Short mmCIF file of C-alpha atoms in Angstrom, two decimals:
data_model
loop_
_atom_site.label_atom_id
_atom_site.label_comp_id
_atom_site.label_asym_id
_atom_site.label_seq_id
_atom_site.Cartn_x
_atom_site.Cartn_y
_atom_site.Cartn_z
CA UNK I 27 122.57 101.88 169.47
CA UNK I 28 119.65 99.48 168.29
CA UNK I 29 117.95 100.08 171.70
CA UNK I 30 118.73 103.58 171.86
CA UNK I 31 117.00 103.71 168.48
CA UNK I 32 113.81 101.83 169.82
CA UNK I 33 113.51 104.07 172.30
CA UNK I 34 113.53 107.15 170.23
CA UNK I 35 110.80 105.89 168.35
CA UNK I 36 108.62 105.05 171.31
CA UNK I 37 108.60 108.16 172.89
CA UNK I 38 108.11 110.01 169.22
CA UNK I 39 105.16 108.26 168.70
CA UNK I 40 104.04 108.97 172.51
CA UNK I 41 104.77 112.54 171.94
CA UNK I 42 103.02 112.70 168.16
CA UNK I 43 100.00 110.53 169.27
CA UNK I 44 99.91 112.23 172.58
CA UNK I 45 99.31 116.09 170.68
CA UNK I 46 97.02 115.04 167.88
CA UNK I 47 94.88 112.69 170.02
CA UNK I 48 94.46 115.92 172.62
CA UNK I 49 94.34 118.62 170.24
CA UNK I 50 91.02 116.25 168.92
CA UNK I 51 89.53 116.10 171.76
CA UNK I 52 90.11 119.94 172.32
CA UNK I 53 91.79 119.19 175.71
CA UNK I 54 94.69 121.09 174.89
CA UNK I 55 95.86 123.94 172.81
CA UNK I 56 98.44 123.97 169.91
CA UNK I 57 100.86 126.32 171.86
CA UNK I 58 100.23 124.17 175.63
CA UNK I 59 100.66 120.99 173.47
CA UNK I 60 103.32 121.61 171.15
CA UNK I 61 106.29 122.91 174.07
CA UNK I 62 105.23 120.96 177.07
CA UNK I 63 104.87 117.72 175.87
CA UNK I 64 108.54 117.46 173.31
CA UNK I 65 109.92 118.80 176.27
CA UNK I 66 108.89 116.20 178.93
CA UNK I 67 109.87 113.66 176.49
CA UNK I 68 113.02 114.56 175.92
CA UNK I 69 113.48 115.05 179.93
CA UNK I 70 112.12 111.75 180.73
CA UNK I 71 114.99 110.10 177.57
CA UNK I 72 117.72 112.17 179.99
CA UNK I 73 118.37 115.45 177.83
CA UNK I 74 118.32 118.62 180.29
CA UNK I 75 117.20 122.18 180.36
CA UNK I 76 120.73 123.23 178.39
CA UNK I 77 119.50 120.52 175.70
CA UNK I 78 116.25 121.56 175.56
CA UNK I 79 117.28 125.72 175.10
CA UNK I 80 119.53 124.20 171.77
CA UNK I 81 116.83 122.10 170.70
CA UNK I 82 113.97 125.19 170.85
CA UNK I 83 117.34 127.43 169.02
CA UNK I 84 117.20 125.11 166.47
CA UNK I 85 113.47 124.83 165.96
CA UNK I 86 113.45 128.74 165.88
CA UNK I 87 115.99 128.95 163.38
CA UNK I 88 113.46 127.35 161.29
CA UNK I 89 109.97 129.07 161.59
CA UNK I 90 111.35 132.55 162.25
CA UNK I 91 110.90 133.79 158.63
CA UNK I 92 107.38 132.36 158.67
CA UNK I 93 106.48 134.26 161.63
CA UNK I 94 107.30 137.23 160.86
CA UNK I 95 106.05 137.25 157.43
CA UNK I 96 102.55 136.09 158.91
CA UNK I 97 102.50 139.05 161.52
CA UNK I 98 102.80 141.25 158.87
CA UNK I 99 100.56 139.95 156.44
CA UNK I 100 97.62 139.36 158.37
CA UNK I 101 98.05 143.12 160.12
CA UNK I 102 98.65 145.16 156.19
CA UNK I 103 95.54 142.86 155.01
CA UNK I 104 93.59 143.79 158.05
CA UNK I 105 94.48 147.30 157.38
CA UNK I 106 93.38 147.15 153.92
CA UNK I 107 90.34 145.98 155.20
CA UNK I 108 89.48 148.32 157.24
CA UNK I 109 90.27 150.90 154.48
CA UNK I 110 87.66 149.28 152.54
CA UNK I 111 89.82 148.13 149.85
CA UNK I 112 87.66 144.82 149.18
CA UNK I 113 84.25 146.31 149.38
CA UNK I 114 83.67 148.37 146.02
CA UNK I 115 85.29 144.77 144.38
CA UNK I 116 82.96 142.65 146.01
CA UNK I 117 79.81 145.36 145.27
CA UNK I 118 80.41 145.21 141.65
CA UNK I 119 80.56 141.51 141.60
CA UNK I 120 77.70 141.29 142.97
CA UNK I 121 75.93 143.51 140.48
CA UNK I 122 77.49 141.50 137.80
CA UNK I 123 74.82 138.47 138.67
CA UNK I 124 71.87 140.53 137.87
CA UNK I 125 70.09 137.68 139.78
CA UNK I 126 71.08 134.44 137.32
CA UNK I 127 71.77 131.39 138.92
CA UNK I 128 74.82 130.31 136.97
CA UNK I 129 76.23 133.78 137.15
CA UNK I 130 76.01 134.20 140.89
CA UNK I 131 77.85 130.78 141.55
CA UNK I 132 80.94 132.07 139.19
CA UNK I 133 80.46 135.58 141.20
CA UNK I 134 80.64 133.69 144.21
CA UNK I 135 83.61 131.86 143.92
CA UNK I 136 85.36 134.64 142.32
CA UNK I 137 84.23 136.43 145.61
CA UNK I 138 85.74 133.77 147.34
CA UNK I 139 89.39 134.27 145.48
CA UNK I 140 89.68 137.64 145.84
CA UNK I 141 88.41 137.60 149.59
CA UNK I 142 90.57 135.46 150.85
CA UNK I 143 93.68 137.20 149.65
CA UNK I 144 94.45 138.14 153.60
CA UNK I 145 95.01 134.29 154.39
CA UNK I 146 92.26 134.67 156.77
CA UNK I 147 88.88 132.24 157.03
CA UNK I 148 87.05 134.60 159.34
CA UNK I 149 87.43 137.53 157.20
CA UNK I 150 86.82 136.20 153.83
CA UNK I 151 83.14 134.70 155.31
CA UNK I 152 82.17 137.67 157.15
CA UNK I 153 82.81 139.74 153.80
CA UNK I 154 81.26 137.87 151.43
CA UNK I 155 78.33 135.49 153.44
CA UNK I 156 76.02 138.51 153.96
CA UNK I 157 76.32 140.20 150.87
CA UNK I 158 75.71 136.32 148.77
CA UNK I 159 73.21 134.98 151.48
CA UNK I 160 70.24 137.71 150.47
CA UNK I 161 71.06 136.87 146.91
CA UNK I 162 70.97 133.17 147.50
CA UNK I 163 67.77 132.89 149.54
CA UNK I 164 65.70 135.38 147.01
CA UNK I 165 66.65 132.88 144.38
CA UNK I 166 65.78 129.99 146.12
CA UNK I 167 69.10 128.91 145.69
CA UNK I 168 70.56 126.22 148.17
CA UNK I 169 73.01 127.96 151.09
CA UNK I 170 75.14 124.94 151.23
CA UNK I 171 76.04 125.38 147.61
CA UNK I 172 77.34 129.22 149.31
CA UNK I 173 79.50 127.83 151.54
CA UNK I 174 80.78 124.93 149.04
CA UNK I 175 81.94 127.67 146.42
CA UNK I 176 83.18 129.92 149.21
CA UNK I 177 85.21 127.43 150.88
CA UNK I 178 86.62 125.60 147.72
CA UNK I 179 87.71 128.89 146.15
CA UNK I 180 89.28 130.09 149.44
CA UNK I 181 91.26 127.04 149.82
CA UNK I 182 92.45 127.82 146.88
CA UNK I 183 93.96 130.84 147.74
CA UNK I 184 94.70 129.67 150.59
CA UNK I 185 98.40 128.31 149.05
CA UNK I 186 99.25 131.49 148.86
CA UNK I 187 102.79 132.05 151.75
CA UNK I 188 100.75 134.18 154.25
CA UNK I 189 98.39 131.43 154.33
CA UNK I 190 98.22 129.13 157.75
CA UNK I 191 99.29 125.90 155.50
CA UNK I 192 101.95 126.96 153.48
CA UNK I 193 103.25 128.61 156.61
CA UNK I 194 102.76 125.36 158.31
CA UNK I 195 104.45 122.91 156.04
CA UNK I 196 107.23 125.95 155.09
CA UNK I 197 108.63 125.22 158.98
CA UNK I 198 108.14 121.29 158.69
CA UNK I 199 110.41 121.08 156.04
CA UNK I 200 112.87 123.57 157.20
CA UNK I 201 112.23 126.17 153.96
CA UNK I 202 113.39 128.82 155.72
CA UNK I 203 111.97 131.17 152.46
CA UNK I 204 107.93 130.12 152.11
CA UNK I 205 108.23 132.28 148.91
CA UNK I 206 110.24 130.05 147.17
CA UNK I 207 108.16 126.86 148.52
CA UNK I 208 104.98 128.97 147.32
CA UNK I 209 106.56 129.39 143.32
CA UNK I 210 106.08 125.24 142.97
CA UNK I 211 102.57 125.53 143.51
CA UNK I 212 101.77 128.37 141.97
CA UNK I 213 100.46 126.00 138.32
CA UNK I 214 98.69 123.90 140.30
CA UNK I 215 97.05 127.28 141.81
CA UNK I 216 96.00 128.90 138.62
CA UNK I 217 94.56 125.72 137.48
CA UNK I 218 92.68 125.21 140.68
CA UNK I 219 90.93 128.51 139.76
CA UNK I 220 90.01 127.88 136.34
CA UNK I 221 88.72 124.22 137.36
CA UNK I 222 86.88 126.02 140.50
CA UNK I 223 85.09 128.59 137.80
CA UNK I 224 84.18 125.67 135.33
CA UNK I 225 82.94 123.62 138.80
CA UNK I 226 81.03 126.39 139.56
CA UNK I 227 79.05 126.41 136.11
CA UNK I 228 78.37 122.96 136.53
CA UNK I 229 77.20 123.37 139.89
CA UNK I 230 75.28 126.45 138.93
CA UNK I 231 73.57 124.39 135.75
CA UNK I 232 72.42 121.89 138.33
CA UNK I 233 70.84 124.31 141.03
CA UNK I 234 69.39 125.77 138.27
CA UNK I 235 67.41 122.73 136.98
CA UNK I 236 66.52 121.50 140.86
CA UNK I 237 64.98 125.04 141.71
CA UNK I 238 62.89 124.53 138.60
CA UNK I 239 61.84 120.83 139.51
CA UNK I 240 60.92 122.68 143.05
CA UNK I 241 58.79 125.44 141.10
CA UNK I 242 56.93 122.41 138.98
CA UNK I 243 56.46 120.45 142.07
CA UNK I 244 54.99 123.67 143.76
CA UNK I 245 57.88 123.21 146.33
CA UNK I 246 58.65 127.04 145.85
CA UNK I 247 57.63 130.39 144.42
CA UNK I 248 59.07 130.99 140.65
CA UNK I 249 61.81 133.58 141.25
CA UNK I 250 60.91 136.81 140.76
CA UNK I 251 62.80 139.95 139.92
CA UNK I 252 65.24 140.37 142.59
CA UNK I 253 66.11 143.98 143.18
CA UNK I 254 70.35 143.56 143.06
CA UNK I 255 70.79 147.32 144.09
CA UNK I 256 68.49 147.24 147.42
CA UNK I 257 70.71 143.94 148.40
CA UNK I 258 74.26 145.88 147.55
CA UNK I 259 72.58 149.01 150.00
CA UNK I 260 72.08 145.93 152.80
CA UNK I 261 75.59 144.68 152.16
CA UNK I 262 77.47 148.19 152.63
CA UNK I 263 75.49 148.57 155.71
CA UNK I 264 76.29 145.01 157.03
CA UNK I 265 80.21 145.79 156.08
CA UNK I 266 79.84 149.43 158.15
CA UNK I 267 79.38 147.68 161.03
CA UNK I 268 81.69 144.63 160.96
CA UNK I 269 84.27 146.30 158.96
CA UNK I 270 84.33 150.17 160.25
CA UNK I 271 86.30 152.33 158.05
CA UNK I 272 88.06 155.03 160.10
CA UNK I 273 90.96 156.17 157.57
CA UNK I 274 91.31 158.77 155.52
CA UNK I 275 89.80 156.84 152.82
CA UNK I 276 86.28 157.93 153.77
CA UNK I 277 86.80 161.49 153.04
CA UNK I 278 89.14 160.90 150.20
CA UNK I 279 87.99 157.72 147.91
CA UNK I 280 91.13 158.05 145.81
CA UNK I 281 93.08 156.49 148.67
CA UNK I 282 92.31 153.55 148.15
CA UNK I 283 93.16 153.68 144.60
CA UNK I 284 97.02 153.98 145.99
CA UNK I 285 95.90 151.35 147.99
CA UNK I 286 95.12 149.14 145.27
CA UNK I 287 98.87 149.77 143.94
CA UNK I 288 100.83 149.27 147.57
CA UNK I 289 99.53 146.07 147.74
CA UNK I 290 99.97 145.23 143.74
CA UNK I 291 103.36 146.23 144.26
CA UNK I 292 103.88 143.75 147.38
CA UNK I 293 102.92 140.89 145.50
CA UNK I 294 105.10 142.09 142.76
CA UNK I 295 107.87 142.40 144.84
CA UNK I 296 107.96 138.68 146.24
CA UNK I 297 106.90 137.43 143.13
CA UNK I 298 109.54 139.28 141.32
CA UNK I 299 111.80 137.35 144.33
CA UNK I 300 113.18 141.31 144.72
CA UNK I 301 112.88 141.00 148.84
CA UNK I 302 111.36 138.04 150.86
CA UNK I 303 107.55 138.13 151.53
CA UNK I 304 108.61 139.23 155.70
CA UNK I 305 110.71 142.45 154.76
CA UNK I 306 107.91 143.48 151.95
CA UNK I 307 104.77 143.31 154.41
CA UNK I 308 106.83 144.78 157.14
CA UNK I 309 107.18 147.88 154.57
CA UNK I 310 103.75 147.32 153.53
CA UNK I 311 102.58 148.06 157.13
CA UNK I 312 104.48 150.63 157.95
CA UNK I 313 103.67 152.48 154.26
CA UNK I 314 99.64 151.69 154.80
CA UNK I 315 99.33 153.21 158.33
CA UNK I 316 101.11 156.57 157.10
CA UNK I 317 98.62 156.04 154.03
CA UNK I 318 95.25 155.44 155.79
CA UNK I 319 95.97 156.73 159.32
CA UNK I 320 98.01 159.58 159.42
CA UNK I 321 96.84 160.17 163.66
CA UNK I 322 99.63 158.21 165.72
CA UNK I 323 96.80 157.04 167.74
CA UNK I 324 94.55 155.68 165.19
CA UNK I 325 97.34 153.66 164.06
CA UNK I 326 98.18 152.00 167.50
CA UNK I 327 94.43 151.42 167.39
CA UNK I 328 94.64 149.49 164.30
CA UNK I 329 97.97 147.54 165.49
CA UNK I 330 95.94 146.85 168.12
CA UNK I 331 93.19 145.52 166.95
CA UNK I 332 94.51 143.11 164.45
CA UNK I 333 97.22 141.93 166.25
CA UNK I 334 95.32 138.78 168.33
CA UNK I 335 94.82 137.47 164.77
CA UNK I 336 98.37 137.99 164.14
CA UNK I 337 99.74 136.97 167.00
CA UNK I 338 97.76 133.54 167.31
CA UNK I 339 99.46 132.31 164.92
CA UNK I 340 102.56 133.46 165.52
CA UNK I 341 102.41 131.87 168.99
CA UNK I 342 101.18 128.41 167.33
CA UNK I 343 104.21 128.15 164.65
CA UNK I 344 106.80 129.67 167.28
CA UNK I 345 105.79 126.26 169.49
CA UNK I 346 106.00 124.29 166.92
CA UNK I 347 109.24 125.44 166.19
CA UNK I 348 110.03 123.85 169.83
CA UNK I 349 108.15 120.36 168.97
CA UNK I 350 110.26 120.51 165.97
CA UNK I 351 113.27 121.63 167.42
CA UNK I 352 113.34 118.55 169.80
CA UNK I 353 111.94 115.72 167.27
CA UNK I 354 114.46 116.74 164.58
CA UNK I 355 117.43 117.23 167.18
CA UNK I 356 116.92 114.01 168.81
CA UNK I 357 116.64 111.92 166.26
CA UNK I 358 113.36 111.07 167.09
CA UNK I 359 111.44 111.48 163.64
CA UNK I 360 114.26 110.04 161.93
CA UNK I 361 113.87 107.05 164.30
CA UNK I 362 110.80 106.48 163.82
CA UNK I 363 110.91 107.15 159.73
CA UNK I 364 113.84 103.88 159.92
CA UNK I 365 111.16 101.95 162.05
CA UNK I 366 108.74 102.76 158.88
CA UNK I 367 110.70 101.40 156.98
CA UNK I 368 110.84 98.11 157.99
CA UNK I 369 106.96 97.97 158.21
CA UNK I 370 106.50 99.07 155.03
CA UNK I 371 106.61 97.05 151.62
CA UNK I 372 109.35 98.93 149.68
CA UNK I 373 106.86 99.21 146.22
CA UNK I 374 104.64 101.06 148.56
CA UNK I 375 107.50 103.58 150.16
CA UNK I 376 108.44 105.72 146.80
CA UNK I 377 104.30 106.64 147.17
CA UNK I 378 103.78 106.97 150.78
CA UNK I 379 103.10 111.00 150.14
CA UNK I 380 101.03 110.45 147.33
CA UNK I 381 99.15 107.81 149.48
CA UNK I 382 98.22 109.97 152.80
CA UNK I 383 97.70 113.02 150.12
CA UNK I 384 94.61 111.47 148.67
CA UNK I 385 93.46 110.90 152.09
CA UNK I 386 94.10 114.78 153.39
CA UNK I 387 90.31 115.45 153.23
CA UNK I 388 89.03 112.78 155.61
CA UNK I 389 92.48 113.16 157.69
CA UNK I 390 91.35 116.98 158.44
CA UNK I 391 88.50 115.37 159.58
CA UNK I 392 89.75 113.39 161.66
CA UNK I 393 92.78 115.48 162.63
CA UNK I 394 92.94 118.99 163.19
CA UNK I 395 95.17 121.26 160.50
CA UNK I 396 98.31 121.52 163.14
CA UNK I 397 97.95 117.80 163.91
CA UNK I 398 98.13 117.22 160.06
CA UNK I 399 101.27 119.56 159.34
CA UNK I 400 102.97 119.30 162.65
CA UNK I 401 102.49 115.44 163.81
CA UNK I 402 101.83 113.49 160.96
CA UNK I 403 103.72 115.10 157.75
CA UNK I 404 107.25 115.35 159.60
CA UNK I 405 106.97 111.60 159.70
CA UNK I 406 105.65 111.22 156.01
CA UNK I 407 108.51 113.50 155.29
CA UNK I 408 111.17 111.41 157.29
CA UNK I 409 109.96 108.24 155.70
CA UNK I 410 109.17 109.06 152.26
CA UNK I 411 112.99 110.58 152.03
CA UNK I 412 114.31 106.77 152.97
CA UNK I 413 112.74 106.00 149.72
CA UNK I 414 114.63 108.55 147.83
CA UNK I 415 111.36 111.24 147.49
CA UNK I 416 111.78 114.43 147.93
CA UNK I 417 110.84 117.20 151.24
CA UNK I 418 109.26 119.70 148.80
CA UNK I 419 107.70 116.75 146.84
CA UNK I 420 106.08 115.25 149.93
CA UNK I 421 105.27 118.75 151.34
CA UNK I 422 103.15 119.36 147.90
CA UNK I 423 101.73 116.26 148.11
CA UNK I 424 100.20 116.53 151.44
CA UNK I 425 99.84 120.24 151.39
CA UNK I 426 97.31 119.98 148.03
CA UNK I 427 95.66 116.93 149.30
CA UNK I 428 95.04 118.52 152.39
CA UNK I 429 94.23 122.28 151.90
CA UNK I 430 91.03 121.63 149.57
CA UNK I 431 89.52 120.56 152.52
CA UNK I 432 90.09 123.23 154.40
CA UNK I 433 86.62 124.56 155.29
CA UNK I 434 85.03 121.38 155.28
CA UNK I 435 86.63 121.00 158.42
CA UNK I 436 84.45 121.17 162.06
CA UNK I 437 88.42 121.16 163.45
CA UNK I 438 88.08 125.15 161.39
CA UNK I 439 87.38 127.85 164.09
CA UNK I 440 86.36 129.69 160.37
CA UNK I 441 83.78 127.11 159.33
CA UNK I 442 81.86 127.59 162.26
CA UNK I 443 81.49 131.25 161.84
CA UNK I 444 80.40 130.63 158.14
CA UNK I 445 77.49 128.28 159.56
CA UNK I 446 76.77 130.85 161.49
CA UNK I 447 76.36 133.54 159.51
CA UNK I 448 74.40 131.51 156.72
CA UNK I 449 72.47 129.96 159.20
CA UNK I 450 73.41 126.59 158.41
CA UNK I 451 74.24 122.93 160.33
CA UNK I 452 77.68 121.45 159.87
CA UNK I 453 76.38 118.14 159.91
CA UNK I 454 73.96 118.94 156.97
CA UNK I 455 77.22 121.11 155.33
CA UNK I 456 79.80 118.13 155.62
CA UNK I 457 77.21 115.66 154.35
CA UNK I 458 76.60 118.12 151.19
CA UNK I 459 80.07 119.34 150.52
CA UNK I 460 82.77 116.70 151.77
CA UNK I 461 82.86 114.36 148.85
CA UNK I 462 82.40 117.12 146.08
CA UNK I 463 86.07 118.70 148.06
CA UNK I 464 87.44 115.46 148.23
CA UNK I 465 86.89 114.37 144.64
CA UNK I 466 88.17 118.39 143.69
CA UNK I 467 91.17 117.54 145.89
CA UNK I 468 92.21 114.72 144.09
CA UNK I 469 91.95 115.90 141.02
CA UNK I 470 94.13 118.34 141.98
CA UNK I 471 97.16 116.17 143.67
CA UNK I 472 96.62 114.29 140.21
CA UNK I 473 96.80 117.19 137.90
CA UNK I 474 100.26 118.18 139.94
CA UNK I 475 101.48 115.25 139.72
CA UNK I 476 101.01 115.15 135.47
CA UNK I 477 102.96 118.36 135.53
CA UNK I 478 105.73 117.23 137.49
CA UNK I 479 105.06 119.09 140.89
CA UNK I 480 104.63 116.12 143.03
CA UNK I 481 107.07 113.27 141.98
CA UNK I 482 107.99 110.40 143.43
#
């Protein structure tokens, strides 16, 4: 049994080592990585092809309800985009600046919130980025500081159960309803906004005082008058072309207004716990198409188009419910949690969690996010639990030491189209923004712990 044992844990840690070491050096994808190689493990230890059907079964059972709830989502948020739904919201915030430094730093983060409300990266920087970057650049203002208070404030939202993390660690931990894994975290979330708001006074106080040292120096121009309307006109025109709106909200603005309440009443509804977060998008969907397309083949046309989105994911978590499937059903991770254990001083067990939490920012950077929530916190999980802590405890842990750092990430396909679009260098971005996120991040994993969400 003892050798049995040792071998479990060997060819874990081959497996584990073997997906996050290729998935960093982008030699493999999630999906390729995550079903071929638990399944030539568990070949090579002498399970079959009956074995390994059970094994993906049981991994299935797990992530199902997070797939389909993330299909869902990201299609009735891409819908609502496409309606236009965010645009009139992120036009008036941007009038609200009326060009002050300190105001467009709140406005921008706030943009960030609300933006990222469709779990998506990609879509949150291509709606806000060229609206802010005019703004930014006829202020003198820096366009790191743009993508710091965009990514921070995304993040943020980012806990929300549609979101690629909490789907993530929802099918780690077995949590077969994200909702309900999503309701922990939701203090920790409203705090994380009010502390990102005050962080972005601060921050806006200090760009305020360094463009002035640049105007005394002669470094730059003083600021003049910028003229907030003519950038709005640039912004619609930017967001007619990446976003274009072909429902019957064009002709009839009031649409969206029922818009507006369909999607209120979806968040209601899984807040409320009245159905699980799947069955109300699935609705959602079906009630938005009627809404905005009423022609059968404009609403294939919008299935169609944001279904790779959907579907990427769906593909990623599905194969991780086979990597899980086999680790869990095999005993590996629990193998190789009992060989933890006898490495590890037992003071230091109870806050293994709390340990690799404060360290989620650099791990993203050294890790990508599926090597994080699919290698590395099933075996924090596994080991942490021999010391008597928690699954949802560790999951919070990691999950809000990690997620802060979302976007400061060169692992985040999203990142690099927000360089992009502002024009910027990740190295010069990382070197700006990582320890501000990793300092937020902390604070954050320490504020949740004061309150009692993370325990140990």
């Amino acid at each position: 049994m003892q050798q049995e044992s040792v071998w479990l844990t060997i060819m874990g840690l081959i497996i584990i080592i073997s997906i996050v070491g290729l998935l960093i050096a982008k030699r493999i994808s999630p999906v390729v990585g995550m079903i071929l190689i638990p399944s030539v493990g568990a070949l090579i230890l002498g399970y079959n092809i009956g074995d390994l059907v059970k094994f993906f079964n049981s991994g299935l059972d797990q992530v199902i309800n997070v797939v389909i709830m993330f299909i869902f989502a990201i299609i009735f948020f891409g819908i609502m985009s496409d309606a236009g739904l965010f645009k009139p919201l992120v036009k008036r915030l941007i009038l609200l600046t009326r060009g002050n430094v300190v105001v467009v730093c709140i406005v921008t983060s706030l943009i960030g919130i609300f933006a990222q409300l469709d779990g998506a990266g990609a879509t949150t920087f291509l709606l806000s980025i060229p609206a802010l970057l005019p703004l930014y650049k006829a202020l003198n203002m820096n366009r790191y500081l743009l993508l710091l208070l965009l990514g921070l404030s995304a993040s943020i939202m980012n806990m929300v159960p549609w979101g690629g993390p909490m789907a993530r660690t929802a099918s780690v931990i077995h949590f077969k309803n994200v909702n309900e894994l999503w309701y922990g975290v939701i203090p920790v979330q409203i705090i994380g906004f009010i502390l990102v708001l005050l962080f972005a006074v601060f921050l806006g106080f200090r760009e305020k005082a360094i463009i002035q040292r640049k105007i005394n120096s002669g470094k730059v121009t003083n600021t003049q008058d910028v003229d907030i309307h003519k950038l709005v006109e640039i912004y619609e025109q930017d967001q007619d072309i990446k976003f274009p709106i072909r429902g019957v909200a064009v002709t009839k603005p009031w649409i969206n207004w029922i818009n507006v309440i369909l999607t209120l009443a979806i968040i209601v509804v899984m807040l409320a716990n009245i159905a699980p977060p799947e069955f109300a998008f699935m609705i959602g969907v079906a009630i938005a198409l009627i809404i905005n397309f009423p022609n059968v083949d404009e609403q294939m046309s919008r299935l169609k188009a944001h279904a790779p989105n959907a579907l990427m994911m769906a593909a990623v978590i599905i194969a991780a419910g086979m990597f899980l499937g086999v680790l869990n059903e095999t005993g590996m991770l629990e193998a190789i949690a009992v060989s933890f254990i006898h490495i590890i001083p037992n003071a230091v067990g109870p806050y293994l969690h709390i340990i690799v939490g404060i360290f989620g920012v650099p791990l993203d950077l050294l890790t990508s996010t599926d090597a994080y929530y699919f290698a590395i916190l099933p075996i924090v999980e596994q080991t942490a639990g021999q010391f008597g802590v928690s699954s949802v405890s560790t999951a919070y842990a990691m999950l809000i030491g990690n997620i802060i750092g979302t976007f400061v990430s060169p692992f985040s396909p999203a990142l690099w189209l927000a360089i992009g679009l502002a024009e910027a260098n990740m190295g010069t971005y990382i070197k700006y923004a990582f320890f501000w996120i990793w300092g937020f991040a902390i604070v954050m994993l320490i504020i949740a712990m004061l309150i009692g969400v993370v325990t140990f």
